[in-house]
Coordinates of C-alpha atoms in Angstrom, one line a residue:
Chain H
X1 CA -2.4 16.5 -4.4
X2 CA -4.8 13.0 -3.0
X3 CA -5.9 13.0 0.4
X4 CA -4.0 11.0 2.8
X5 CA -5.1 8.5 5.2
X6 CA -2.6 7.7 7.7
X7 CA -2.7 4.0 9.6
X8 CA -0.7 4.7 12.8
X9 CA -0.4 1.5 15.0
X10 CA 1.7 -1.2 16.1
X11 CA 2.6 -4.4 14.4
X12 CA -1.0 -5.0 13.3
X13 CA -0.9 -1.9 11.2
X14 CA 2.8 -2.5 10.0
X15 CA 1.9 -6.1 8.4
X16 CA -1.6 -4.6 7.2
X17 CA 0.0 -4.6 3.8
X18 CA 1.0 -8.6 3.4
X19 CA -1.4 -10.7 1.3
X20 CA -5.1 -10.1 2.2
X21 CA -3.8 -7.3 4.6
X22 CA -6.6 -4.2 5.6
X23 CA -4.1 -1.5 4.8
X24 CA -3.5 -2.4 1.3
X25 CA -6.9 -3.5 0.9
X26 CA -8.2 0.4 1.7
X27 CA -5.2 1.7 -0.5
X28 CA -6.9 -0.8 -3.3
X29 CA -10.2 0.5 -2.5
X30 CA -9.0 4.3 -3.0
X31 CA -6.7 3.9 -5.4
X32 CA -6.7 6.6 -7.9
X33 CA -8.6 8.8 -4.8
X34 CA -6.4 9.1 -1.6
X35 CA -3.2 7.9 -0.6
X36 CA -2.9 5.4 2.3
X37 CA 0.2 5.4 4.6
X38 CA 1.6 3.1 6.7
X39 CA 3.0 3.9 10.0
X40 CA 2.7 0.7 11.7
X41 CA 5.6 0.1 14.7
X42 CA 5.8 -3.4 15.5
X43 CA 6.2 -3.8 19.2
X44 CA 5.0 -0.6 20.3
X45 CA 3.0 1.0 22.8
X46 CA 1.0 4.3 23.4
X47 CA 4.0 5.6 25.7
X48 CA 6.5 4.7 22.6
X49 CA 4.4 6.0 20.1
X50 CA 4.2 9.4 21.9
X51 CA 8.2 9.5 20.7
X52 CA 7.3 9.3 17.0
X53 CA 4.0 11.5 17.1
X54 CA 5.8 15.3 16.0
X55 CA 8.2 13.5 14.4
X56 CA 4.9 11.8 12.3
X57 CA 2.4 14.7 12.8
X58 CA 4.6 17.7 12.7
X59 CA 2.0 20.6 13.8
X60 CA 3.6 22.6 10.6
X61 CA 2.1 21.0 8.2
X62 CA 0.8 22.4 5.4
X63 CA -1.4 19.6 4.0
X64 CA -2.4 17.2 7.2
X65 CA -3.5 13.6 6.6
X66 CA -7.6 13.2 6.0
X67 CA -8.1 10.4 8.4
X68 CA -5.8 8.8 10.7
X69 CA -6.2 5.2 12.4
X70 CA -4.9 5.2 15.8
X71 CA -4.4 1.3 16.6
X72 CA -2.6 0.8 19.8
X73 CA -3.5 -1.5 22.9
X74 CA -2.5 -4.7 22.3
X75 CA 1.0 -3.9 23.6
X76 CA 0.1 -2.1 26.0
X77 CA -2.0 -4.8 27.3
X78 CA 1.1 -7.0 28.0
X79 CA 0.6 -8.0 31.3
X80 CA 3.1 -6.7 34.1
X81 CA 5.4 -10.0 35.9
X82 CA 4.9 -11.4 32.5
X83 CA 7.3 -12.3 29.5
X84 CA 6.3 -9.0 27.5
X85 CA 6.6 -7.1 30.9
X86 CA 8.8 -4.6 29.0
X87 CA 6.1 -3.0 26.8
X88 CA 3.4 -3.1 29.5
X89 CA 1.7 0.4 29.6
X90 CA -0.9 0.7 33.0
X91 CA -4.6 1.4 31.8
X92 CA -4.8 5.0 33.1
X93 CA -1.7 5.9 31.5
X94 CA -2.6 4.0 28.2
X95 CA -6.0 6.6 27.9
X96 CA -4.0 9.3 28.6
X97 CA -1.7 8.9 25.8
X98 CA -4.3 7.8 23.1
X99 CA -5.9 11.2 24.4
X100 CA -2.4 13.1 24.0
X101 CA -2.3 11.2 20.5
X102 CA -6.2 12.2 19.2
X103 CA -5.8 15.9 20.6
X104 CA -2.5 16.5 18.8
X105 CA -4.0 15.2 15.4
X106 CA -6.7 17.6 15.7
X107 CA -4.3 20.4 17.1
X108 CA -2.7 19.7 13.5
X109 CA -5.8 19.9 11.4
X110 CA -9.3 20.3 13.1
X111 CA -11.4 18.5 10.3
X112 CA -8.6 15.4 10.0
X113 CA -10.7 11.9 11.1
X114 CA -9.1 10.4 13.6
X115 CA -10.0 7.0 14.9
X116 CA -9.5 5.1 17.5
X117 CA -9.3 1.0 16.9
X118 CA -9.1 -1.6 20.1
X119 CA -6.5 -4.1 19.9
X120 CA -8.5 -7.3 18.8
X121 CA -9.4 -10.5 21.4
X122 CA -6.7 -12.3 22.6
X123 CA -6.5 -15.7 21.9
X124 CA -4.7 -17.1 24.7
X125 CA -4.3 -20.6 23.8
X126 CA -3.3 -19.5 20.5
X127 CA -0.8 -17.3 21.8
X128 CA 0.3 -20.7 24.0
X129 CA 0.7 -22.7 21.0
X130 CA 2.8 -19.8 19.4
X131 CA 4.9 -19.3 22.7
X132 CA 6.0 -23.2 22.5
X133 CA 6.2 -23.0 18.9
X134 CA 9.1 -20.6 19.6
X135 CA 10.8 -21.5 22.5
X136 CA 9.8 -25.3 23.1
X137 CA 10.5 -26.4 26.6
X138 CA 11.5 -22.8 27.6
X139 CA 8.1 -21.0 26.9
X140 CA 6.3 -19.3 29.1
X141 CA 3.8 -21.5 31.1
X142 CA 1.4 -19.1 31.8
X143 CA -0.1 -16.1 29.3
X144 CA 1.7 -13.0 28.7
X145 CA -1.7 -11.5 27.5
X146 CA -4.9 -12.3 28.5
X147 CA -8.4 -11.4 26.7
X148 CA -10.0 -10.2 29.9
X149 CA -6.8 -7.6 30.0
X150 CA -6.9 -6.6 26.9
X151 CA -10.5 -6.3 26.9
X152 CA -10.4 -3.4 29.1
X153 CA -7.8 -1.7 27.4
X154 CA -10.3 -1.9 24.4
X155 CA -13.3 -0.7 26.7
X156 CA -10.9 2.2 28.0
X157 CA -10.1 3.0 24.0
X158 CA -13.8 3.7 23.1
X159 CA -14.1 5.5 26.6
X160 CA -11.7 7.8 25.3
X161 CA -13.2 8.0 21.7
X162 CA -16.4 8.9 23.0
X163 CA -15.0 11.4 25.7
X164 CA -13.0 13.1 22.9
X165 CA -15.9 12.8 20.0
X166 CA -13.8 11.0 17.9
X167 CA -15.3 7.4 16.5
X168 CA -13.8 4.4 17.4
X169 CA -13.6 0.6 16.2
X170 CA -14.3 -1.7 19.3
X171 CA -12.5 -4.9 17.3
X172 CA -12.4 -6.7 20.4
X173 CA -16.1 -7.1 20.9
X174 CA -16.5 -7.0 17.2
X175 CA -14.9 -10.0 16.5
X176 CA -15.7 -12.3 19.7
X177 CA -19.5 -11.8 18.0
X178 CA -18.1 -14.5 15.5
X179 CA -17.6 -18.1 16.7
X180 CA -14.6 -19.7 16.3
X181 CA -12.9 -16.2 16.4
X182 CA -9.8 -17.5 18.1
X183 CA -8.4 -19.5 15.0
X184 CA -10.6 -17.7 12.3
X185 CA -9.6 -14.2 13.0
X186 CA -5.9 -14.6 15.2
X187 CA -3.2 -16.4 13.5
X188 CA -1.2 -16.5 16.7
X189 CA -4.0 -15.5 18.9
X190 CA -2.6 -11.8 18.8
X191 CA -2.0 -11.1 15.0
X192 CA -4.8 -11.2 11.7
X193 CA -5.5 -13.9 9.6
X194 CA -7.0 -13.0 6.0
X195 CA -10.5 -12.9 7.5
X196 CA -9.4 -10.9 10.5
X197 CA -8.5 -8.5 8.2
X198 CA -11.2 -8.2 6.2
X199 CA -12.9 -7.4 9.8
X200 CA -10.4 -4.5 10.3
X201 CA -11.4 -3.7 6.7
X202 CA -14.7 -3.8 7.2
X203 CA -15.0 -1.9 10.2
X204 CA -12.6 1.2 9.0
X205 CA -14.8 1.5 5.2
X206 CA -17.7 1.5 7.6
X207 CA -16.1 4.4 9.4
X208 CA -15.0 6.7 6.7
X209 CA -18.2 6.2 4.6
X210 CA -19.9 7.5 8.0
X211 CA -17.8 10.5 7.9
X212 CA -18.4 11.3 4.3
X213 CA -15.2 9.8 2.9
X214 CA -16.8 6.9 0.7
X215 CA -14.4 5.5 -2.0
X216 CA -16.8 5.3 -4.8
X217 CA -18.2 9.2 -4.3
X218 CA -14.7 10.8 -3.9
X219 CA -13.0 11.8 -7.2
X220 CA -11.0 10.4 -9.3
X221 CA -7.9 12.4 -9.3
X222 CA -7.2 12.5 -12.8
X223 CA -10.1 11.5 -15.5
X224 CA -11.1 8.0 -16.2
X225 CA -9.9 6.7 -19.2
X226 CA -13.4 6.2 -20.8
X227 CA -14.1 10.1 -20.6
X228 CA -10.6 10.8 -22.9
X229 CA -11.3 11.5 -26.8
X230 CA -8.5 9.0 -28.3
X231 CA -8.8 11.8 -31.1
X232 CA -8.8 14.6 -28.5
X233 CA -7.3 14.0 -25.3
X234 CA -6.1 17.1 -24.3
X235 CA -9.7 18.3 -24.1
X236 CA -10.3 16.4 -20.7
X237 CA -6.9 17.2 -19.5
X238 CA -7.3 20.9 -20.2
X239 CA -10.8 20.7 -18.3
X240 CA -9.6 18.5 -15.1
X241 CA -6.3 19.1 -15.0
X242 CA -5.5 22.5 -15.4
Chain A
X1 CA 11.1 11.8 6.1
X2 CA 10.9 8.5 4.7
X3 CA 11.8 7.8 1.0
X4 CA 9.5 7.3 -1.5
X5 CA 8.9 5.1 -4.1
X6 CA 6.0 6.2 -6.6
X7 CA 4.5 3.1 -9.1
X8 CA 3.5 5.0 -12.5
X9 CA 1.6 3.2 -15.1
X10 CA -2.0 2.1 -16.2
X11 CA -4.1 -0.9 -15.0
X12 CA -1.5 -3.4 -13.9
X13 CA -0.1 -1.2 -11.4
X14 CA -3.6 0.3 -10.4
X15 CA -4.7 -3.0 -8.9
X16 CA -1.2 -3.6 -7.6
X17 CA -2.3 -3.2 -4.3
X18 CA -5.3 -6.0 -4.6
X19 CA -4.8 -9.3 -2.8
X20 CA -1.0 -10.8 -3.8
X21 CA -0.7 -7.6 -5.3
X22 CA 3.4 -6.7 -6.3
X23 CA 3.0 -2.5 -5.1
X24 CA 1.2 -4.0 -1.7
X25 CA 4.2 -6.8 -1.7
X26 CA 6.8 -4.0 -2.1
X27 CA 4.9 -1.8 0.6
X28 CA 5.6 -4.7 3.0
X29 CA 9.2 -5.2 2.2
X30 CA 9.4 -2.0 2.8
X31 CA 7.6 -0.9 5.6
X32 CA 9.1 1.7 8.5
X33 CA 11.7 2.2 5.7
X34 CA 10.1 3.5 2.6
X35 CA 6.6 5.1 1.7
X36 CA 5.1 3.5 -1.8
X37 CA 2.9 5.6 -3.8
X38 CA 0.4 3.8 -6.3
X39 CA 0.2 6.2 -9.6
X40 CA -1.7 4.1 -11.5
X41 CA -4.2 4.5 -14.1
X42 CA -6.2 1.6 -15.8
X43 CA -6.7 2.2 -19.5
X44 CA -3.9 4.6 -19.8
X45 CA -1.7 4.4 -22.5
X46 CA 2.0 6.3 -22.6
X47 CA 0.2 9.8 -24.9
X48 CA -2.2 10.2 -22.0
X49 CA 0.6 9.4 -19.2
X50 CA 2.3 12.5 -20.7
X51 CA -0.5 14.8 -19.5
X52 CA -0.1 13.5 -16.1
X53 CA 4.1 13.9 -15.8
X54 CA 4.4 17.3 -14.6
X55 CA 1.6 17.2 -12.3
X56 CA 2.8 13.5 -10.6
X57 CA 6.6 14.6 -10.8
X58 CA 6.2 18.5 -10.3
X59 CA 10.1 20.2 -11.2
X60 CA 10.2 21.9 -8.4
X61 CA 9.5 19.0 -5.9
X62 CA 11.7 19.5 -2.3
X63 CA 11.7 15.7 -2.4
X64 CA 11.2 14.1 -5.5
X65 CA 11.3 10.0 -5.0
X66 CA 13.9 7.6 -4.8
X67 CA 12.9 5.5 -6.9
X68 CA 10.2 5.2 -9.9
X69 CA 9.2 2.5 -11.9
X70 CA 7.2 3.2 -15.6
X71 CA 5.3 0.9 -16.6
X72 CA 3.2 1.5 -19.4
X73 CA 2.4 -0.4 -23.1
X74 CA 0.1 -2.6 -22.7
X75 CA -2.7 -0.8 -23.7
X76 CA -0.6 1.4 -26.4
X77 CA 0.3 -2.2 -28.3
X78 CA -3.7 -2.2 -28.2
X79 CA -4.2 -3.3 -32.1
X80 CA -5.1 -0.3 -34.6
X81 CA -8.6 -1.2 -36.1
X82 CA -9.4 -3.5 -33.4
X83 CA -11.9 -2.9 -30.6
X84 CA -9.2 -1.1 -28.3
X85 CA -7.9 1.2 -31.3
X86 CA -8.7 4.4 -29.4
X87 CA -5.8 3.0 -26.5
X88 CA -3.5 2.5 -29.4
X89 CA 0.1 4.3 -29.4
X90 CA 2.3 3.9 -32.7
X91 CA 5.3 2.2 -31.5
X92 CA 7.4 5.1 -32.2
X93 CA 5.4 7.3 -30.4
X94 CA 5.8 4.9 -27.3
X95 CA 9.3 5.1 -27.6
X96 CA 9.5 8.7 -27.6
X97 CA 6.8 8.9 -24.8
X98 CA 8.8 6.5 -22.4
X99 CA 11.5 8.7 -23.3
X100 CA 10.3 12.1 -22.3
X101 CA 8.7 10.5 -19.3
X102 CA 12.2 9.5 -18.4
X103 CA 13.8 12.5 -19.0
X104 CA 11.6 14.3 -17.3
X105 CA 12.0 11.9 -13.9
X106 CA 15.4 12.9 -14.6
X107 CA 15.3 16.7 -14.8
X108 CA 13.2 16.4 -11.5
X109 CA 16.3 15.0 -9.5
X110 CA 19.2 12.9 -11.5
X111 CA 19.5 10.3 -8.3
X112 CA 16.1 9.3 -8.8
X113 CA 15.9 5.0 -10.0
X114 CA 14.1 5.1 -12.9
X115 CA 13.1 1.3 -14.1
X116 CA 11.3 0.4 -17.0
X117 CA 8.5 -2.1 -17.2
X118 CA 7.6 -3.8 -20.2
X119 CA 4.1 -4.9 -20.5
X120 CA 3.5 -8.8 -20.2
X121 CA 2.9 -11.1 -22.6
X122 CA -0.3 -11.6 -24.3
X123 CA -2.7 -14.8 -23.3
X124 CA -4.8 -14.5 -26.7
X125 CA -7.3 -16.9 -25.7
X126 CA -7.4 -15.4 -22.6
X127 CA -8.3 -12.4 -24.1
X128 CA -10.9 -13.9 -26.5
X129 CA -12.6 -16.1 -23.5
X130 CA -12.6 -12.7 -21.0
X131 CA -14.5 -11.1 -24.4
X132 CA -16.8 -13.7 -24.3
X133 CA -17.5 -13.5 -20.8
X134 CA -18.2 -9.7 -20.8
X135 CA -20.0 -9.5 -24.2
X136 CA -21.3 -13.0 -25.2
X137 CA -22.1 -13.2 -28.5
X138 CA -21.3 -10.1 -29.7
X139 CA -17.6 -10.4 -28.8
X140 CA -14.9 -10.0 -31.0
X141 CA -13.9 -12.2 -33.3
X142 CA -10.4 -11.4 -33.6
X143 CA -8.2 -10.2 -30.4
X144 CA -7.9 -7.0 -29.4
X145 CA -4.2 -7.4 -28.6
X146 CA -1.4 -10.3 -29.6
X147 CA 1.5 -11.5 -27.9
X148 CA 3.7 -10.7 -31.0
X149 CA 2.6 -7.0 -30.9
X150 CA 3.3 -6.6 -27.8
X151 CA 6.6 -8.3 -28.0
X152 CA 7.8 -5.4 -30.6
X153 CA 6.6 -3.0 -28.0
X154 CA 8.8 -4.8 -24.6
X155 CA 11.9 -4.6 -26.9
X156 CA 11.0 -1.0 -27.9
X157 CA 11.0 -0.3 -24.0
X158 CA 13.8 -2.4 -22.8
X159 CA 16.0 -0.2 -26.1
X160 CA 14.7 3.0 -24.5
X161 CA 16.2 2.2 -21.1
X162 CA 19.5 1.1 -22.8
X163 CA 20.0 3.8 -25.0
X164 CA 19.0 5.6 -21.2
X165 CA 21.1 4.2 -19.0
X166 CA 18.3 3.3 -17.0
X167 CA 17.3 -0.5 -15.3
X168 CA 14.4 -2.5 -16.9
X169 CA 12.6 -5.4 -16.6
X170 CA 11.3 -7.5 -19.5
X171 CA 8.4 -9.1 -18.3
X172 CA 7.3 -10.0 -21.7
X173 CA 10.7 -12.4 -22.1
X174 CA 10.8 -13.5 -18.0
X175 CA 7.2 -14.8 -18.3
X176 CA 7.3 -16.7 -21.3
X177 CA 10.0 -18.6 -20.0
X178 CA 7.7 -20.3 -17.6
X179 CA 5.3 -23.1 -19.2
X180 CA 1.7 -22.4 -19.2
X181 CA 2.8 -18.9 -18.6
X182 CA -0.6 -17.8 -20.2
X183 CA -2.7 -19.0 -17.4
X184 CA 0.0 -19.1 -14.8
X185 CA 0.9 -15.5 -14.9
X186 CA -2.4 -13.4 -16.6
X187 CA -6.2 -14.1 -15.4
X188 CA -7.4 -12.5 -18.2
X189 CA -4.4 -12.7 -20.9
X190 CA -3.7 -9.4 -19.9
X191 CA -3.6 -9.0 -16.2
X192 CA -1.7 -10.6 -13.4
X193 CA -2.5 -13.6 -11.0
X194 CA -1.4 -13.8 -7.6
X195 CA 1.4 -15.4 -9.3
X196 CA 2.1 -13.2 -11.8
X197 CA 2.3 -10.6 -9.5
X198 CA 4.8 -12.1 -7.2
X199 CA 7.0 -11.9 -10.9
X200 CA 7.4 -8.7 -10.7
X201 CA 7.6 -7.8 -7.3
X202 CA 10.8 -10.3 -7.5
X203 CA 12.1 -8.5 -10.8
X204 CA 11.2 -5.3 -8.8
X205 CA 13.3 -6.3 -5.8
X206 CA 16.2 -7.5 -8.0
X207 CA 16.1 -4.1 -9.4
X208 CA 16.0 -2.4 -6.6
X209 CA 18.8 -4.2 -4.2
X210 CA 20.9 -4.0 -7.3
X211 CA 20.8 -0.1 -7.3
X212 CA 21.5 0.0 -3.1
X213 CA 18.3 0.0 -2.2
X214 CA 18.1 -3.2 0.0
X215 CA 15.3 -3.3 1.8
X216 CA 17.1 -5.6 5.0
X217 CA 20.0 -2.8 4.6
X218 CA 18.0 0.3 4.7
X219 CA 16.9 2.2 8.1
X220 CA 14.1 2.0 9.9
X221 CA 12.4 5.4 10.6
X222 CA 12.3 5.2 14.4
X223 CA 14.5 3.1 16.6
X224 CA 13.3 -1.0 16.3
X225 CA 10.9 -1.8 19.8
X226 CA 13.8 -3.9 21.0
X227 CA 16.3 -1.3 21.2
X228 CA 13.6 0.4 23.8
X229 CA 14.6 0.5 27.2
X230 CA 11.8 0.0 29.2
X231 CA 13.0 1.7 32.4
X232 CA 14.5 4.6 29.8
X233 CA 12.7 5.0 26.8
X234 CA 13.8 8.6 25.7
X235 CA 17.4 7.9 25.2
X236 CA 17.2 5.8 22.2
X237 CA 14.4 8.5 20.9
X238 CA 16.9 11.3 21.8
X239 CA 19.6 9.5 20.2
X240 CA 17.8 8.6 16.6
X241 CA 15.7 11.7 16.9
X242 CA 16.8 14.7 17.2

C-alpha cells in the first residue's frame, strides 16, 4: 500500500533505530507516507551482504522498495594483519560488490533510488579508548581501522555512485567538515552519537527530497483527521479510500 | 520473511517512532528479527479506525502479522460539548468498535497477538496550559478531556479484551501509580515524554515475551557476523539459506 524505503547496511544501519537514531528519525518524518525498513547486519561486509541480497531483493517482486540506502565500508575497511582481519574486504573487491549490490536493485525495479553512503571517519583514538575499554591490558596496541583506510573506501563508494549514476552520501568528508568530529559525531570512534545521526539524517532527507521523494509533498495515505466530517465520515473515506 | 508487527492507533502511536519513541524502541529490540509497521493516525478516534480495518488488515493477506497492538481512546473519551466533540465516541460505541476491530484481526489469521492499549491518563492542567500555549486567550476554559473520562473508557477497553481473550495493557492504572505521573509521563497531559514512552514499550515487551515472542529467543534473519567463516563464508549462508 506505502512506499518502502529500505536501509541496507551494517551495524550503523541496524542500531539506526535506538534513541536519536537516523532510521527511526526518517520513519518519523514519513510516517503516515512510506514505510521504512531496517536491514542493518551488524558486522558485515560488502562480500557478506552479497549472501542476503536475493534473499532481501528477490528479483520477483511485485512491489520493489522506493529507495534503498546501501551503507557498507566501514567493515570492509578493517585493516588486513589487524584484530578485525576477519571482515577485511580488499578495495577493488569492495566496488565491485557495491556495484553487484546497486545493479541488482535496479535489475529489480528500474525507478527504485538507490544510494550509496560512505562508512563515516574513523576515530582512531576513540576506537583505542574503546579497544582498552574492552579488553584492558589485552587490547590491541595498534588500530584495527584507520581514517586514511577507510577514507578511500569512502572515495571508491562515490567512484562507484558516480560510475553507476546513482547518488551517494560521502559521510566521511561530510562529517570531518565539523570540528571536534571525533567525539561529537563517533561514540566509539566507529559508531553514531545523536548528532552523528542527525548527520546521516540530514544527508539521506537531503537525498530523497532531490529525487522528488519529499516527506511533506507525498500523501498522506489515508485522510487527515481534520478533512473527516465528525457528522459524515464516510464521505472522505468513500472519496480516498475507495 | 521476517515477522511483522503492525502498531494501530491514533497520535500516540504516530509519533512512536520520534526521539525515545516506544514503536522506534520496539524496532530496536527487534531488529534482524522482526519488521515493525507504524499504523498510526493522529486525531483518529475508534469509528474512523473502522474505515481503515480492511484496508490495513486485508482478509485475504498471505501473511498477515504476528503480532498487533490497538490502541485507540484517547481521542473517543474527547468530551461531548467540549472543543474536541467532533473526536468523541460514545463509550459503547468504543467498546463495540475495539471489538470488531479485534475480531476482524482475528478472522484475518487466529495466531495473530492481538493487545489492547488503553489510552493514558489525563494531565488536566496539562491540557489547559498546552491550550493556552496554542490559543492564548481565547483558550478553553474548561478541558477538553478529564482523567475520570478517560478512566471509564481504559476499563471499557481492558473488559473488551477480557471478555476477548486477548492481552491488554492499562496504561491509564500503570501510570498513575507513579507520583507526578502527570508531568512525568505526558508533555502535554495527553501525550508521552521520553519517559512515558519507555512505559509502554516495557508493558509492550512484557506482553509480548509473555505470548513467546522473546525478542533474545527469536532468530535472526541471516546467520549472526560471528558465525562467518572468513576463509568460507558460503557454508553458513548455504546452511541458514537455502
Amino acid at each position: 500500500m506505502r512506499p518502502q524505503f529500505v536501509l541496507f547496511g551494517d551495524s550503523i544501519t541496524q542500531q539506526s533505530f535506538g534513541c536519536g537514531g537516523w532510521g527511526a528519525a526518517l520513519a518519523d518524518s514519513y510516517s503516515r507516507k512510506a514505510d521504512v525498513l531496517l536491514r542493518g547486519y551488524g558486522g558485515y561486509n560488502t562480500r557478506w551482504a552479497l549472501f542476503l541480497l536475493h534473499h532481501i531483493f528477490p528479483l520477483a517482486c511485485s512491489k520493489p522498495p522506493v529507495a534503498v540506502t546501501i551503507f557498507f565500508g566501514a567493515n570492509d575497511a578493517a585493516l588486513s594483519g589487524r584484530t578485525s582481519e576477519r571482515q577485511h574486504v580488499p578495495v577493488a573487491e569492495y566496488k565491485d560488490n557495491l556495484r553487484l549490490i546497486a545493479r541488482h536493485l535496479k535489475e529489480c525495479s528500474p525507478t527504485t533510488l538507490v544510494v550509496l553512503i560512505t562508512p563515516p571517519p574513523i576515530g582512531e583514538e576513540g576506537r583505542m579508548e574503546y579497544a582498552r575499554s574492552v579488553y584492558g591490558e589485552k587490547a590491541m596496541k595498534v588500530p584495527e581501522r584507520t581514517n586514511e583506510m577507510t577514507g578511500i573506501y569512502a572515495k571508491s563508494c562515490v567512484e562507484v555512485a558516480k560510475e553507476m549514476g546513482v547518488p551517494s552520501i560521502n559521510l566521511w568528508s561530510k562529517m570531518q567538515e565539523t570540528e571536534g568530529w571525533q567525539k561529537k559525531f563517533l561514540s566509539d570512534g566507529l559508531h553514531l552519537t545523536e548528532e552523528g545521526n542527525a548527520v546521516v539524517y540530514n544527508e539521506v532527507v537531503k537525498v530523497f527530497n532531490e529525487a522528488g521523494l519529499h516527506a511533506l509533498e507525498m500523501p498522506f495515505d489515508f485522510p487527515h483527521h481534520s478533512e473527516i466530517d465528525g457528522q459524515n465520515p464516510e464521505k472522505v473515506f468513500r472519496l480516498q479510500c475507495s
